[in-house]
Amino acid sequence: MKKTVSLLLTLALLAACLSSLAAGYEVKTKTLEHSVVGTLNSSGCSYEGKIKLHNYIGALKIKLPVGEEKEEAEIAVVLAGANPAVEVEMKRFSGHIYGATLSVDEYHYSGGSFEKSDEKAGRGASGPKGGSVTLGETGGLYSGRVFFYYSVDDMGYETIEDIPDAQWSDLFWFNLGSTYVLSLEPQDVNTFMATGRLEGYAWPGLKDLLAHNSTAAPSGFENFKPHETYSPDLFTDTENEWFTQYVSRVYEYGLMKGKGQGEFLPYGTMTVAEGVTLSARLHNIYRGGDGVFVQGEPWYQVYSDYAARYDIASADDFDSMTRPMTRRELARLMVAAVDITELEAINSAVKIPDVPESDKDYDAVIALYRAGVLTGDETGSFWPERQITRAEVAAITARLVCPELRVEK
């Protein structure tokens, strides 16, 4: 008969610490090894297994609300990454193992407790000697286990696929892995440190764990660095123009992209959604992140949520996300995304004919003028209600993050 055996695993440090940048926090991670040796009561077979947790931050021991119960749970906390979060290897087994399968479950918090999702989560690979599990596409609470199917005596089959249904009753099975793994994306770390919650749950002890294993990455304009490669043939509509150097900078810095089909559309308008997206990237990189977001539906929702979370802008600030953005609105977003007091004033005698001191955005606009980020037209006018083009946005953004491009008058 098939039997289930729950195994208690003892964690032992395996590898040296690694570091991963987490949207404002540099989180120390390590690879841990679970070493487990024992005898299965149901069959008498002995085993020696090895289990690794990659990108491991630490463990939480809490009463976890699952369904209608509160479980005494030990939760492994990992930083989401490309490596499998859980690896299981069977080093020695006294019986005959025919194969292994993966079990990956995702839990969602709602109504005061975690419920197991009906949808399959994660991916991986398995075989008679073990398996590896990569948890889900996003951060969250998961379980990751490898189930081994075996018999005491050799049944003469190579794999579990060879075993007839009628003989499955002669098999035993057991599992190794992690009952609960909290997988954190880089932005989850920053969000939790700022708000104390993830998806509505407070996670007792997590803030202390993260604080002990991370350091706040310094904020500042020095965090803006090129990581993409711009070439003259990247876009068909940007070469040998007044804005060429600005487009190349914002592309290299990961702040703006093309519009598809090899075009940047410099004279096209910037939509509100695109402006909010830019502000989210600016804020994230300024605070030590990488400016990379996982898009959903609609594509701009993740940026809008981020902007609202950090008081850059809220959905109520705009009547539509798809309409063209004004020059005033872009300036407002930019000063909300970064600390403009860090900008050096290189222009002192600044007058803006169409933005009086009584204007609610005067302080923001004048600071950008004095820093050489905004220049206005030949009369110094800002034209706050005029729709802004993508070329103008590229120029303003490039001057904001690159001091050598700022204009002194």
CSV table of C-alpha atoms in Angstrom, one decimal, residues 38-193:
chain,number,residue,atom,x,y,z
A,38,GLY,CA,16.5,7.7,8.5
A,39,THR,CA,14.3,4.6,8.2
A,40,LEU,CA,10.7,4.5,6.9
A,41,ASN,CA,8.5,2.9,9.4
A,42,SER,CA,6.0,1.7,6.8
A,43,SER,CA,8.5,-0.4,4.9
A,44,GLY,CA,11.7,-0.6,6.9
A,45,CYS,CA,13.7,0.9,4.0
A,46,SER,CA,16.6,3.3,5.0
A,47,TYR,CA,17.5,6.4,3.1
A,48,GLU,CA,20.0,9.2,2.9
A,49,GLY,CA,18.8,12.4,1.2
A,50,LYS,CA,20.1,15.9,0.4
A,51,ILE,CA,17.9,18.9,0.0
A,52,LYS,CA,19.1,22.4,-1.0
A,53,LEU,CA,17.3,25.7,-0.7
A,54,HIS,CA,18.7,28.3,-3.0
A,55,ASN,CA,18.6,32.1,-2.5
A,56,TYR,CA,17.8,31.4,1.2
A,57,ILE,CA,17.3,34.4,3.5
A,58,GLY,CA,16.2,32.7,6.7
A,59,ALA,CA,13.3,31.0,8.5
A,60,LEU,CA,10.2,32.1,10.3
A,61,LYS,CA,8.6,30.0,13.0
A,62,ILE,CA,5.0,31.3,13.4
A,63,LYS,CA,1.4,30.1,13.8
A,64,LEU,CA,0.3,30.3,10.2
A,65,PRO,CA,-3.4,30.7,9.6
A,66,VAL,CA,-4.2,28.0,7.0
A,67,GLY,CA,-7.9,27.3,6.3
A,68,GLU,CA,-9.7,27.2,9.7
A,69,GLU,CA,-6.6,26.2,11.7
A,70,LYS,CA,-3.4,27.8,12.9
A,71,GLU,CA,-0.4,25.6,12.1
A,72,GLU,CA,2.9,25.7,14.0
A,73,ALA,CA,4.9,26.3,10.8
A,74,GLU,CA,8.5,26.8,9.9
A,75,ILE,CA,8.6,28.9,6.7
A,76,ALA,CA,11.7,29.1,4.6
A,77,VAL,CA,12.1,32.6,3.2
A,78,VAL,CA,13.9,32.9,-0.2
A,79,LEU,CA,14.6,35.6,-2.7
A,80,ALA,CA,12.9,34.7,-6.0
A,81,GLY,CA,15.4,34.0,-8.8
A,82,ALA,CA,16.3,31.9,-11.8
A,83,ASN,CA,17.7,29.0,-9.7
A,84,PRO,CA,15.3,26.3,-8.5
A,85,ALA,CA,14.2,27.3,-5.0
A,86,VAL,CA,14.2,23.6,-3.8
A,87,GLU,CA,16.4,20.8,-4.9
A,88,VAL,CA,16.1,17.2,-3.7
A,89,GLU,CA,18.6,14.4,-4.2
A,90,MET,CA,18.4,10.8,-3.0
A,91,LYS,CA,21.9,9.8,-2.1
A,92,ARG,CA,21.2,6.2,-0.8
A,93,PHE,CA,18.1,4.1,-0.6
A,94,SER,CA,17.8,0.4,0.5
A,95,GLY,CA,14.8,-0.4,-1.6
A,96,HIS,CA,14.0,0.2,-5.2
A,97,ILE,CA,12.9,3.7,-6.4
A,98,TYR,CA,11.2,3.8,-9.8
A,99,GLY,CA,10.6,7.5,-10.1
A,100,ALA,CA,9.6,10.8,-8.5
A,101,THR,CA,7.0,13.5,-9.1
A,102,LEU,CA,6.8,17.1,-8.1
A,103,SER,CA,4.2,18.7,-5.9
A,104,VAL,CA,4.1,22.5,-5.9
A,105,ASP,CA,1.2,24.3,-4.3
A,106,GLU,CA,0.5,28.1,-4.0
A,107,TYR,CA,-1.4,29.7,-1.2
A,108,HIS,CA,-3.3,32.9,-1.3
A,109,TYR,CA,-4.3,35.1,1.7
A,110,SER,CA,-7.9,36.0,1.9
A,111,GLY,CA,-10.4,36.5,4.7
A,112,GLY,CA,-7.8,36.2,7.5
A,113,SER,CA,-6.2,32.9,6.4
A,114,PHE,CA,-4.2,31.2,3.6
A,115,GLU,CA,-6.0,28.9,1.2
A,116,LYS,CA,-4.4,26.5,-1.2
A,117,SER,CA,-4.9,27.5,-4.9
A,118,ASP,CA,-6.5,25.1,-7.3
A,119,GLU,CA,-4.1,26.1,-10.0
A,120,LYS,CA,-0.8,24.3,-10.5
A,121,ALA,CA,2.1,26.5,-9.4
A,122,GLY,CA,5.8,26.3,-10.3
A,123,ARG,CA,7.8,24.1,-12.6
A,124,GLY,CA,10.7,21.7,-12.4
A,125,ALA,CA,12.2,18.3,-13.3
A,126,SER,CA,12.2,15.0,-11.5
A,127,GLY,CA,13.6,11.5,-11.8
A,128,PRO,CA,14.4,8.4,-9.7
A,129,LYS,CA,17.3,10.2,-7.9
A,130,GLY,CA,15.4,13.4,-7.1
A,131,GLY,CA,14.0,16.6,-8.5
A,132,SER,CA,14.2,20.4,-8.6
A,133,VAL,CA,11.4,22.8,-8.1
A,134,THR,CA,11.2,26.4,-9.2
A,135,LEU,CA,8.4,28.2,-7.4
A,136,GLY,CA,5.7,30.0,-9.4
A,137,GLU,CA,6.0,33.0,-11.7
A,138,THR,CA,5.7,35.6,-8.9
A,139,GLY,CA,6.5,35.9,-5.2
A,140,GLY,CA,4.2,34.3,-2.7
A,141,LEU,CA,3.7,31.4,-0.3
A,142,TYR,CA,4.4,28.0,-1.8
A,143,SER,CA,5.1,24.4,-0.9
A,144,GLY,CA,7.6,22.4,-2.8
A,145,ARG,CA,8.1,18.7,-2.4
A,146,VAL,CA,9.3,15.7,-4.4
A,147,PHE,CA,7.4,12.4,-4.0
A,148,PHE,CA,9.4,9.1,-4.4
A,149,TYR,CA,7.6,5.9,-5.5
A,150,TYR,CA,9.4,2.7,-4.4
A,151,SER,CA,9.1,-1.0,-3.4
A,152,VAL,CA,11.0,-3.0,-0.9
A,153,ASP,CA,11.9,-5.8,-3.4
A,154,ASP,CA,12.8,-5.2,-7.1
A,155,MET,CA,9.6,-5.5,-9.2
A,156,GLY,CA,11.6,-5.6,-12.4
A,157,TYR,CA,10.5,-2.2,-13.8
A,158,GLU,CA,12.8,0.6,-14.9
A,159,THR,CA,10.4,3.6,-14.3
A,160,ILE,CA,7.0,4.3,-12.8
A,161,GLU,CA,5.6,4.6,-16.3
A,162,ASP,CA,6.4,0.9,-16.9
A,163,ILE,CA,4.4,-0.2,-13.9
A,164,PRO,CA,0.8,-1.5,-14.7
A,165,ASP,CA,-2.0,0.1,-12.8
A,166,ALA,CA,-2.9,-3.2,-11.1
A,167,GLN,CA,0.5,-3.3,-9.4
A,168,TRP,CA,0.5,0.3,-8.1
A,169,SER,CA,-1.0,-1.0,-4.9
A,170,ASP,CA,2.3,-2.7,-4.2
A,171,LEU,CA,4.2,0.6,-4.2
A,172,PHE,CA,5.1,2.8,-1.2
A,173,TRP,CA,5.7,6.5,-1.4
A,174,PHE,CA,7.2,9.3,0.7
A,175,ASN,CA,8.2,12.9,0.2
A,176,LEU,CA,11.1,15.2,0.8
A,177,GLY,CA,11.0,19.0,0.5
A,178,SER,CA,9.7,22.2,2.1
A,179,THR,CA,6.2,22.4,3.4
A,180,TYR,CA,6.2,26.2,3.3
A,181,VAL,CA,8.4,28.5,1.3
A,182,LEU,CA,7.9,32.3,1.2
A,183,SER,CA,9.3,33.5,-2.1
A,184,LEU,CA,10.0,37.2,-2.3
A,185,GLU,CA,10.6,39.2,-5.4
A,186,PRO,CA,13.0,42.2,-5.0
A,187,GLN,CA,10.1,44.6,-4.9
A,188,ASP,CA,8.4,42.6,-2.3
A,189,VAL,CA,11.3,43.2,0.1
A,190,ASN,CA,11.0,47.0,-0.4
A,191,THR,CA,7.2,46.9,-0.1
A,192,PHE,CA,7.3,44.9,3.1
A,193,MET,CA,10.0,47.1,4.7
